[in-house]
Amino acid sequence: MRIGELAERAGTTTRTLRYYESRGLLPARRTENGYRTYDEDDLRLLRQIRTLQDFGFDLEETRPFVECLRAGHPAGDSCPASLAVYRAKLSELDTLIEELRFIRAQVGAQLAGAEAQLMTETQPRCEFGG
């Protein structure tokens, strides 16, 4: 299939496909007349990349998954390098979750303090907002 069809089937743009090609994630096969040509395996690569990006992986983090598929494995996450990326991403997410919990606790404390202060104030109440 040609680049336009692949882009349509993958739900992306030809510009994105050219970018992936320039980054070495998508093979650059050409016909005799210079047209890019792709097959179902390339569509699988793109679906893997897009799924991972939907999960928050950056483009470079998808590389081990793509390489695993290119090596003939049935899934992009059936290689040790892919599992290592999963582990690193989980660690990153755990850190972000902890940071968000800390920030949430601070915002909650600020809110509680502000509400307590509001209850003891004798000045006119602000009518803006809720």
Coordinates of N, CA and C in Angstrom, one line a residue:
M1 N 0.8 -1.2 0.0 CA 0.0 0.0 0.0 C 0.9 1.2 0.0
R2 N 0.3 2.3 -0.4 CA 1.1 3.6 -0.5 C 0.9 4.4 0.8
I3 N 1.6 5.4 0.9 CA 1.6 6.2 2.2 C 0.3 6.8 2.6
G4 N -0.5 7.2 1.6 CA -1.8 7.8 1.9 C -2.7 6.7 2.5
E5 N -2.7 5.6 1.9 CA -3.6 4.5 2.4 C -3.2 4.0 3.8
L6 N -1.9 3.9 4.0 CA -1.4 3.5 5.3 C -1.8 4.6 6.4
A7 N -1.6 5.8 6.0 CA -2.0 6.9 7.0 C -3.4 6.8 7.3
E8 N -4.3 6.6 6.3 CA -5.7 6.5 6.5 C -6.0 5.3 7.4
R9 N -5.5 4.2 7.1 CA -5.8 3.0 7.9 C -5.2 3.1 9.3
A10 N -4.2 3.8 9.5 CA -3.6 3.9 10.8 C -4.2 5.1 11.6
G11 N -5.0 5.9 11.0 CA -5.6 7.1 11.6 C -4.6 8.2 11.9
T12 N -3.6 8.4 11.0 CA -2.6 9.4 11.2 C -2.5 10.2 9.9
T13 N -1.4 10.9 9.8 CA -1.2 11.7 8.6 C 0.1 11.2 7.9
T14 N 0.2 11.6 6.6 CA 1.4 11.2 5.8 C 2.6 11.9 6.4
R15 N 2.4 13.1 6.9 CA 3.5 13.9 7.5 C 4.1 13.1 8.7
T16 N 3.2 12.6 9.5 CA 3.6 11.8 10.7 C 4.4 10.6 10.2
L17 N 3.9 9.9 9.2 CA 4.6 8.7 8.7 C 6.0 9.0 8.2
R18 N 6.1 10.2 7.5 CA 7.4 10.6 7.0 C 8.4 10.9 8.2
Y19 N 7.8 11.5 9.3 CA 8.6 11.7 10.4 C 9.1 10.4 11.1
Y20 N 8.2 9.5 11.2 CA 8.6 8.2 11.8 C 9.7 7.5 10.9
E21 N 9.5 7.7 9.6 CA 10.5 7.1 8.7 C 11.9 7.8 9.0
S22 N 11.9 9.1 9.1 CA 13.1 9.9 9.4 C 13.8 9.5 10.7
R23 N 13.0 9.0 11.7 CA 13.5 8.6 13.0 C 13.8 7.1 13.0
G24 N 13.6 6.5 11.9 CA 14.0 5.1 11.8 C 13.0 4.1 12.4
L25 N 11.8 4.5 12.6 CA 10.8 3.7 13.2 C 10.0 3.0 12.2
L26 N 9.9 3.5 11.0 CA 9.1 3.0 9.9 C 10.0 2.8 8.7
P27 N 10.0 1.6 8.2 CA 11.0 1.3 7.1 C 10.7 2.2 5.9
A28 N 11.7 2.5 5.1 CA 11.6 3.3 3.9 C 11.8 2.5 2.7
R29 N 10.8 1.7 2.3 CA 10.9 0.9 1.1 C 10.3 1.7 0.0
R30 N 10.9 1.7 -1.2 CA 10.3 2.4 -2.3 C 10.2 1.5 -3.6
T31 N 9.2 1.9 -4.4 CA 9.0 1.2 -5.6 C 10.0 1.8 -6.7
E32 N 10.1 1.2 -7.8 CA 11.0 1.7 -8.9 C 10.7 3.1 -9.2
N33 N 9.5 3.5 -9.2 CA 9.2 4.9 -9.5 C 9.3 5.9 -8.3
G34 N 9.8 5.4 -7.2 CA 10.0 6.3 -6.1 C 9.0 6.4 -5.0
Y35 N 7.8 5.7 -5.2 CA 6.7 5.8 -4.2 C 7.1 4.9 -3.0
R36 N 6.7 5.4 -1.9 CA 6.9 4.6 -0.6 C 5.9 3.5 -0.7
T37 N 6.3 2.4 -0.2 CA 5.4 1.2 -0.2 C 5.4 0.6 1.2
Y38 N 4.2 0.1 1.7 CA 4.1 -0.4 3.0 C 3.2 -1.7 3.0
D39 N 3.3 -2.5 4.0 CA 2.5 -3.7 4.1 C 1.8 -3.8 5.5
E40 N 1.2 -4.9 5.7 CA 0.4 -5.0 7.0 C 1.3 -5.0 8.2
D41 N 2.5 -5.5 8.1 CA 3.5 -5.4 9.2 C 3.8 -3.9 9.6
D42 N 3.8 -3.1 8.6 CA 4.0 -1.7 8.9 C 2.8 -1.1 9.6
L43 N 1.7 -1.5 9.3 CA 0.4 -1.1 9.9 C 0.5 -1.5 11.4
R44 N 0.9 -2.7 11.7 CA 1.1 -3.2 13.0 C 2.1 -2.4 13.8
L45 N 3.2 -2.0 13.2 CA 4.2 -1.1 13.8 C 3.5 0.2 14.2
L46 N 2.8 0.8 13.3 CA 2.1 2.1 13.6 C 1.1 1.9 14.7
R47 N 0.4 0.9 14.7 CA -0.6 0.7 15.8 C 0.0 0.6 17.1
Q48 N 1.2 -0.1 17.1 CA 1.9 -0.3 18.4 C 2.4 1.1 18.9
I49 N 3.0 1.9 17.9 CA 3.5 3.2 18.3 C 2.4 4.1 18.8
R50 N 1.3 4.1 18.1 CA 0.1 4.9 18.5 C -0.5 4.5 19.9
T51 N -0.6 3.2 20.1 CA -1.1 2.8 21.4 C -0.2 3.2 22.5
L52 N 1.1 3.0 22.4 CA 2.1 3.4 23.4 C 2.0 4.9 23.6
Q53 N 1.9 5.7 22.5 CA 1.9 7.2 22.7 C 0.6 7.6 23.4
D54 N -0.5 6.8 23.2 CA -1.7 7.1 23.9 C -1.6 6.9 25.4
F55 N -0.7 6.0 25.7 CA -0.4 5.7 27.1 C 0.6 6.6 27.7
G56 N 1.1 7.6 26.9 CA 2.1 8.6 27.4 C 3.5 8.3 27.2
F57 N 3.8 7.3 26.4 CA 5.2 7.0 26.0 C 5.7 8.0 25.0
D58 N 6.9 8.5 25.1 CA 7.4 9.3 24.0 C 7.8 8.5 22.8
L59 N 8.1 9.1 21.7 CA 8.4 8.3 20.5 C 9.6 7.4 20.7
E60 N 10.6 7.9 21.3 CA 11.8 7.1 21.5 C 11.6 5.9 22.3
E61 N 10.7 6.0 23.3 CA 10.4 4.9 24.1 C 9.7 3.8 23.4
T62 N 9.1 4.1 22.2 CA 8.4 3.0 21.4 C 9.4 2.2 20.6
R63 N 10.6 2.6 20.5 CA 11.6 2.0 19.6 C 11.8 0.5 20.0
P64 N 12.0 0.1 21.3 CA 12.2 -1.3 21.5 C 11.0 -2.2 21.1
F65 N 9.8 -1.6 21.2 CA 8.6 -2.4 20.8 C 8.6 -2.6 19.3
V66 N 8.9 -1.5 18.6 CA 9.0 -1.6 17.1 C 10.1 -2.6 16.7
E67 N 11.2 -2.5 17.3 CA 12.3 -3.5 17.0 C 11.9 -4.9 17.3
C68 N 11.2 -5.1 18.3 CA 10.7 -6.4 18.7 C 9.8 -7.0 17.6
L69 N 8.8 -6.1 17.1 CA 7.9 -6.6 16.1 C 8.7 -6.8 14.8
R70 N 9.7 -5.9 14.5 CA 10.5 -6.1 13.3 C 11.3 -7.4 13.3
A71 N 11.6 -7.9 14.5 CA 12.4 -9.1 14.7 C 11.6 -10.3 14.5
G72 N 10.3 -10.1 14.3 CA 9.4 -11.2 14.0 C 8.6 -11.8 15.2
H73 N 8.7 -11.1 16.3 CA 7.9 -11.5 17.5 C 6.4 -11.2 17.3
P74 N 5.6 -12.0 17.9 CA 4.1 -11.8 17.7 C 3.6 -10.5 18.3
A75 N 4.3 -10.0 19.3 CA 3.9 -8.7 20.0 C 5.1 -7.9 20.3
G76 N 4.9 -6.6 20.3 CA 6.0 -5.7 20.5 C 6.5 -5.7 21.9
D77 N 5.7 -6.3 22.8 CA 6.2 -6.3 24.2 C 6.6 -7.7 24.7
S78 N 7.1 -8.5 23.7 CA 7.5 -9.8 24.1 C 9.1 -9.9 24.0
C79 N 9.7 -8.8 24.1 CA 11.2 -8.8 24.2 C 11.7 -8.1 25.5
P80 N 12.8 -8.5 26.0 CA 13.3 -7.9 27.2 C 13.5 -6.4 27.2
A81 N 13.9 -5.8 26.1 CA 14.0 -4.4 26.1 C 12.7 -3.7 26.2
S82 N 11.6 -4.3 25.7 CA 10.3 -3.7 25.8 C 9.8 -3.7 27.3
L83 N 10.1 -4.9 27.9 CA 9.7 -5.0 29.3 C 10.5 -4.0 30.2
A84 N 11.7 -3.7 29.8 CA 12.5 -2.7 30.6 C 11.8 -1.3 30.4
V85 N 11.3 -1.0 29.3 CA 10.7 0.3 29.0 C 9.4 0.3 29.8
Y86 N 8.6 -0.8 29.9 CA 7.4 -0.8 30.7 C 7.8 -0.5 32.2
R87 N 8.8 -1.2 32.7 CA 9.2 -1.0 34.1 C 9.6 0.4 34.3
A88 N 10.4 1.0 33.4 CA 10.8 2.4 33.6 C 9.6 3.3 33.6
K89 N 8.6 3.1 32.7 CA 7.4 3.9 32.6 C 6.6 3.8 33.9
L90 N 6.4 2.6 34.4 CA 5.7 2.4 35.6 C 6.3 3.1 36.8
S91 N 7.6 3.1 36.9 CA 8.4 3.8 37.9 C 8.1 5.3 37.8
E92 N 8.2 5.8 36.5 CA 7.9 7.2 36.3 C 6.5 7.6 36.7
L93 N 5.5 6.8 36.4 CA 4.2 7.0 36.7 C 4.0 7.0 38.2
D94 N 4.6 6.1 38.9 CA 4.5 6.0 40.4 C 5.0 7.3 41.0
T95 N 6.1 7.8 40.5 CA 6.7 9.1 41.0 C 5.7 10.2 40.8
L96 N 5.2 10.3 39.6 CA 4.2 11.3 39.3 C 3.0 11.3 40.2
I97 N 2.5 10.0 40.4 CA 1.3 9.9 41.3 C 1.6 10.4 42.7
E98 N 2.8 10.0 43.2 CA 3.2 10.5 44.5 C 3.3 12.0 44.6
E99 N 3.9 12.6 43.5 CA 4.0 14.1 43.5 C 2.6 14.7 43.5
L100 N 1.7 14.1 42.7 CA 0.3 14.6 42.7 C -0.4 14.5 44.0
R101 N -0.2 13.4 44.7 CA -0.8 13.2 46.0 C -0.3 14.2 47.0
F102 N 1.0 14.5 46.9 CA 1.6 15.6 47.8 C 1.0 16.9 47.5
I103 N 0.9 17.3 46.2 CA 0.3 18.5 45.8 C -1.2 18.6 46.2
R104 N -1.9 17.5 46.0 CA -3.3 17.4 46.4 C -3.5 17.7 47.9
A105 N -2.6 17.1 48.7 CA -2.7 17.3 50.2 C -2.4 18.8 50.5
Q106 N -1.5 19.4 49.8 CA -1.2 20.8 50.0 C -2.4 21.7 49.7
V107 N -3.0 21.4 48.5 CA -4.2 22.2 48.1 C -5.3 22.0 49.0
G108 N -5.5 20.7 49.5 CA -6.6 20.5 50.5 C -6.3 21.2 51.8
A109 N -5.1 21.3 52.2 CA -4.8 22.0 53.4 C -5.0 23.5 53.2
Q110 N -4.6 24.0 52.1 CA -4.9 25.5 51.8 C -6.4 25.8 51.8
L111 N -7.2 24.9 51.2 CA -8.6 25.0 51.1 C -9.2 25.0 52.6
A112 N -8.8 24.1 53.4 CA -9.3 24.0 54.7 C -9.0 25.2 55.5
G113 N -7.7 25.7 55.4 CA -7.3 26.9 56.1 C -8.1 28.1 55.6
A114 N -8.3 28.2 54.3 CA -9.1 29.3 53.7 C -10.5 29.3 54.2
E115 N -11.1 28.1 54.2 CA -12.5 28.0 54.7 C -12.6 28.3 56.2
A116 N -11.7 27.9 57.0 CA -11.7 28.2 58.4 C -11.5 29.7 58.6
Q117 N -10.6 30.3 57.9 CA -10.4 31.8 57.9 C -11.7 32.5 57.6
L118 N -12.4 32.1 56.5 CA -13.6 32.7 56.1 C -14.7 32.6 57.1
M119 N -14.7 31.6 57.9 CA -15.8 31.4 58.9 C -15.6 32.4 60.1
T120 N -14.3 32.8 60.3 CA -14.0 33.6 61.4 C -13.9 35.1 61.1
E121 N -13.9 35.4 59.8 CA -13.8 36.8 59.4 C -15.1 37.6 59.6
T122 N -15.0 38.8 59.9 CA -16.1 39.7 60.1 C -16.3 40.7 59.0
Q123 N -15.4 40.6 58.0 CA -15.5 41.5 56.8 C -16.5 41.0 55.9
P124 N -17.0 41.8 55.0 CA -18.0 41.4 54.0 C -17.5 40.2 53.2
R125 N -18.4 39.3 52.8 CA -18.1 38.2 52.0 C -18.0 38.5 50.6
C126 N -17.1 37.9 49.9 CA -17.0 38.0 48.5 C -18.1 37.3 47.7
E127 N -18.7 38.0 46.9 CA -19.9 37.4 46.2 C -19.5 36.8 44.8
F128 N -18.2 36.9 44.5 CA -17.7 36.3 43.2 C -17.5 34.8 43.3
G129 N -17.7 34.1 42.3 CA -17.4 32.6 42.3 C -18.5 31.9 43.0
G130 N -18.2 30.8 43.7 CA -19.2 29.9 44.2 C -19.6 30.3 45.5

